[in-house]
CSV table of C-alpha atoms in Angstrom, one decimal:
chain,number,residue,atom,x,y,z
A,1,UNK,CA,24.7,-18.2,16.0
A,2,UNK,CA,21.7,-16.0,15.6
A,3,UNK,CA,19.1,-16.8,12.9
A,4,UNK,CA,19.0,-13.9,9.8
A,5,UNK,CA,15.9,-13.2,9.3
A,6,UNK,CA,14.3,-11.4,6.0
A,7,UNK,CA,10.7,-10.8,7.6
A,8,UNK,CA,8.5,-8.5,5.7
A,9,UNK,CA,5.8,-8.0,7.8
A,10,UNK,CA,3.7,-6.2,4.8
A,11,UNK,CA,-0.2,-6.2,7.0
A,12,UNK,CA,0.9,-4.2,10.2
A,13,UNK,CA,3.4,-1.8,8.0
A,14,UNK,CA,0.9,-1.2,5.4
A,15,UNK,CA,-1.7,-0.3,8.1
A,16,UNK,CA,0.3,1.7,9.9
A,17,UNK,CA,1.8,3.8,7.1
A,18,UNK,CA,-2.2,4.1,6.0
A,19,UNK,CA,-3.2,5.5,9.8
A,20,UNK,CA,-0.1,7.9,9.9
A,21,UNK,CA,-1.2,9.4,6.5
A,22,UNK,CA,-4.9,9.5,6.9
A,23,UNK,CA,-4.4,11.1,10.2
A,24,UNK,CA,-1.8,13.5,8.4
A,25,UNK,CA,-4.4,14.6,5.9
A,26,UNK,CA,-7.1,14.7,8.2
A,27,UNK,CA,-5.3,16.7,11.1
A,28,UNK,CA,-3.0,18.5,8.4
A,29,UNK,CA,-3.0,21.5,10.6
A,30,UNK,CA,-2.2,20.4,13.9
A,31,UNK,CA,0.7,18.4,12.4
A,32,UNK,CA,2.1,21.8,10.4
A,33,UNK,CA,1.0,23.4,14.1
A,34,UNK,CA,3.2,20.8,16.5
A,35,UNK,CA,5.8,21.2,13.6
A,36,UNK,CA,5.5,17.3,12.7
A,37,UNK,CA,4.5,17.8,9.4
A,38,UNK,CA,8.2,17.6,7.1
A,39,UNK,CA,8.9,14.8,10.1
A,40,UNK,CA,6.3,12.6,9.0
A,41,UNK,CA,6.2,13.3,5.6
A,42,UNK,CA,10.0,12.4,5.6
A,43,UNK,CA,9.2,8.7,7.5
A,44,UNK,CA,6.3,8.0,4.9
A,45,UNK,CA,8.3,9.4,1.9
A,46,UNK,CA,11.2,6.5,3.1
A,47,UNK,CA,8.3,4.2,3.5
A,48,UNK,CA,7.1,5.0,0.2
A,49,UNK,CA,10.7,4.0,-1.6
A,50,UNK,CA,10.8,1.0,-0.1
A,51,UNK,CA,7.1,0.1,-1.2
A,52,UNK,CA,8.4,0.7,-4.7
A,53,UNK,CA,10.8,-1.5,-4.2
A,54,UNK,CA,8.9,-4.1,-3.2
A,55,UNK,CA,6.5,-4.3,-6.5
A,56,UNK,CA,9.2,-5.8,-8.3
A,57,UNK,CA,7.5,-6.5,-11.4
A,58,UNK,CA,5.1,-3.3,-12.2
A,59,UNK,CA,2.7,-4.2,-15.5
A,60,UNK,CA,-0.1,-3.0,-16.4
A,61,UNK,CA,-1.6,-6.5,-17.3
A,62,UNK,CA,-2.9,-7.8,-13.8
A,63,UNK,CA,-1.5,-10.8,-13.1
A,64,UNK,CA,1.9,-10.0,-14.6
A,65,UNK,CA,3.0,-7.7,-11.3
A,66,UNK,CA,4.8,-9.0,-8.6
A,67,UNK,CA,5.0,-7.6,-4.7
A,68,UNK,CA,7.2,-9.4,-2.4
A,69,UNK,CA,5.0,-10.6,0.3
A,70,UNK,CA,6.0,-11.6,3.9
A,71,UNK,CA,9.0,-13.8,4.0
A,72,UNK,CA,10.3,-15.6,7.0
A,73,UNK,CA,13.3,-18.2,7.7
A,74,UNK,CA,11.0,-20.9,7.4
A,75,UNK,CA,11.1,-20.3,3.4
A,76,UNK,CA,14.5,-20.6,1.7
A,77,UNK,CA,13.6,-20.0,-1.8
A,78,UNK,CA,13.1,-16.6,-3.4
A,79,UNK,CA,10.6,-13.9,-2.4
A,80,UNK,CA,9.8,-13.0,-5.5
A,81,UNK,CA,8.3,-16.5,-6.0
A,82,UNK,CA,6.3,-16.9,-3.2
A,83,UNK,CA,2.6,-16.7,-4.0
A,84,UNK,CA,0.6,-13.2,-3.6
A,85,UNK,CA,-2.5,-12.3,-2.5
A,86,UNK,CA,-5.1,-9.7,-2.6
A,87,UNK,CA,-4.3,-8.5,1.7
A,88,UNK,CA,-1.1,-8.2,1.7
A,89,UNK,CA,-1.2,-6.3,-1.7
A,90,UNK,CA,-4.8,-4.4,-1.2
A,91,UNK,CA,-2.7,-2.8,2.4
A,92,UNK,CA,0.4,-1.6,0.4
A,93,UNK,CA,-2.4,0.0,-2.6
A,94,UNK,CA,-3.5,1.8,0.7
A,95,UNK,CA,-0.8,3.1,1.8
A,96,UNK,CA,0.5,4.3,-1.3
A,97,UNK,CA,-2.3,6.1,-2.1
A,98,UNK,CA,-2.6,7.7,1.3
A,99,UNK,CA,0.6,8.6,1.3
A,100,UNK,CA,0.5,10.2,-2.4
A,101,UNK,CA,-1.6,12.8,-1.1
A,102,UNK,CA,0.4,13.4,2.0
A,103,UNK,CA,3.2,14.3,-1.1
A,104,UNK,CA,1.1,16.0,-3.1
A,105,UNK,CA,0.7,18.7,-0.2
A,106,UNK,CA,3.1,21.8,0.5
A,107,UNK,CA,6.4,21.1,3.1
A,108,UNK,CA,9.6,20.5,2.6
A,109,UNK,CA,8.8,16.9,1.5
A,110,UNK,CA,6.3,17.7,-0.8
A,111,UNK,CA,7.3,15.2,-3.6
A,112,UNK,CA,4.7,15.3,-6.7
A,113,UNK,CA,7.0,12.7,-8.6
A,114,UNK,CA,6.5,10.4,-6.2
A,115,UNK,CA,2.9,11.0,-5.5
A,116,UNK,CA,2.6,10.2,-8.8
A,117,UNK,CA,4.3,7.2,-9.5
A,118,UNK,CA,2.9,5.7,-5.7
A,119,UNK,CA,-0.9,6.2,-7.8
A,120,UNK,CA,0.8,4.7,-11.0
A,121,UNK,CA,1.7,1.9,-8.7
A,122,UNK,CA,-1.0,1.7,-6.9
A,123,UNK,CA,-3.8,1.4,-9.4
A,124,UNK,CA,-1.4,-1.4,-11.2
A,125,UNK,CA,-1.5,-3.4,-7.5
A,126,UNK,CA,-5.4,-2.9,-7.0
A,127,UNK,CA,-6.0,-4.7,-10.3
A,128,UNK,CA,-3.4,-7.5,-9.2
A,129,UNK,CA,-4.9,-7.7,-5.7
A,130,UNK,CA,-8.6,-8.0,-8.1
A,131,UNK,CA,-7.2,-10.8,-10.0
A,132,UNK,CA,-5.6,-13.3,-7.0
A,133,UNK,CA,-8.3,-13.1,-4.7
A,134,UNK,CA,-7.2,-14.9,-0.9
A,135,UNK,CA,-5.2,-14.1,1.7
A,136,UNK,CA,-1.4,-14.9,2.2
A,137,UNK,CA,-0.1,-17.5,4.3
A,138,UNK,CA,3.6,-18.4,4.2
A,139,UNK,CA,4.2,-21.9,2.5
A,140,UNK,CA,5.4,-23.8,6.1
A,141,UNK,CA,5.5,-22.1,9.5
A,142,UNK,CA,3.2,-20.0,11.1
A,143,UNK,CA,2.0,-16.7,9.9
A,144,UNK,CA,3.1,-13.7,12.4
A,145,UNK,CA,0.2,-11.9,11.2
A,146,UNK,CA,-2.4,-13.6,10.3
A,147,UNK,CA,-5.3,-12.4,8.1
A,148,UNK,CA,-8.9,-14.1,8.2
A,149,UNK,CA,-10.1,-12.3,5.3
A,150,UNK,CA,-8.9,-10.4,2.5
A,151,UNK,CA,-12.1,-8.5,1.5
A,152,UNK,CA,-11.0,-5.5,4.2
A,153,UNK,CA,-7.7,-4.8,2.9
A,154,UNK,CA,-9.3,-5.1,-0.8
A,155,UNK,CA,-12.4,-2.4,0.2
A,156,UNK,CA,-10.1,-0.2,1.7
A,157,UNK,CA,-7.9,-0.6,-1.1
A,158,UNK,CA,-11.1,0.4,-3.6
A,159,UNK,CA,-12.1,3.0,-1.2
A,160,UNK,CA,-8.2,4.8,-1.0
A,161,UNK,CA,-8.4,4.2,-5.1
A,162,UNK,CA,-12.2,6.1,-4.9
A,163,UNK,CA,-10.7,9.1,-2.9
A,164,UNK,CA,-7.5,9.6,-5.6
A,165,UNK,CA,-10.4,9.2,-8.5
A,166,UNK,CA,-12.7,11.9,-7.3
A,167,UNK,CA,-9.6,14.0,-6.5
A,168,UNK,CA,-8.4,14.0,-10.0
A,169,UNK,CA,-11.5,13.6,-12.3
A,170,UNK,CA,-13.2,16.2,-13.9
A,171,UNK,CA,-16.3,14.2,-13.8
A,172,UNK,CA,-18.8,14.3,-10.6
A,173,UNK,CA,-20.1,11.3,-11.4
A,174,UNK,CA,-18.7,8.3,-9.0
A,175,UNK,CA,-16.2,5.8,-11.1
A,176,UNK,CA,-16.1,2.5,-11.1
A,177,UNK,CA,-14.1,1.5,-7.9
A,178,UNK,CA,-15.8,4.1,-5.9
A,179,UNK,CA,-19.7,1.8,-7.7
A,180,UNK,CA,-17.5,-1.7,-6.2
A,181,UNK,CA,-15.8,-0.4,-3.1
A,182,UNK,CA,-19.4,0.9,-1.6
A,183,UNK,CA,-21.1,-2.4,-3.1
């Protein structure tokens, strides 16, 4: 009988969904020229759903959200009440942003609700990822994906969360993410 897993495997998909989207933004013309553009935009838009889904408990008081982390069949309890910590969440803050702009932009999967509430999301995460400084590591077993550190995933986090600041603020001056991601 094969074992049923639930694995969430929140570090490598919340990288990846980052590098597909920086590199849509970046490259946005060779993707609308190779016709790839509604393609990817349609695989990060799915990604982007199931994201949402995962913050199951969105406040705007820090330590009040929840984000189901990675779960294996070494943990028989809920996922909601395994402990979360600032890399798994500071990759998915990433990738939402990232993948708010890619939504924000003209195709057919252009999606500005979305985009919208991915930065809602996003800026509620970063705050939680802030206030439970660490990295994850399942409760028995061994960690597929291990993180040594959760200060990258939390810069990058602050930087992604800089870029969506200076994109929608009047201001020129720098906030104060963009002040703490550079520091």
């Amino acid at each position: 009988m094969p074992v049923v897993n639930h694995m969430k495997l929140h570090l490598p998909l919340g990288q990846a969904l980052t590098t597909l989207a920086w590199g849509m933004l970046e490259f946005e013309s060779a993707y609308r020229a190779a016709g790839q553009w509604d393609i990817a935009a349609a695989t990060l838009k799915r990604a982007a759903r199931y994201l949402i889904k995962c913050h199951i408990v969105a406040s705007d008081t820090a330590l009040e959200n929840q984000f189901v982390a990675q779960v294996d069949h070494a943990y028989w309890g809920r996922p909601e009440q395994q402990p979360e910590r600032a890399d798994i969440v500071g990759e998915a803050v990433s990738a939402m942003i990232a993948i708010s702009f890619v939504l924000s932009k003209n195709g057919v999967q252009s999606d500005w609700p979305l985009a919208q509430q991915l930065q809602a999301r996003a800026r509620q995460l970063l705050a939680f990822a802030k206030a439970a400084p660490g990295t994850w590591a399942p409760p028995y077993g061994k960690n597929a994906y291990p993180s040594s550190a959760y200060q990258d995933e939390l810069t990058l986090a602050q930087l992604w969360m800089c870029r969506l600041d200076m994109a929608t603020s009047s201001t020129t001056a720098l906030s104060a993410i963009c002040l703490e991601a550079v520091n």
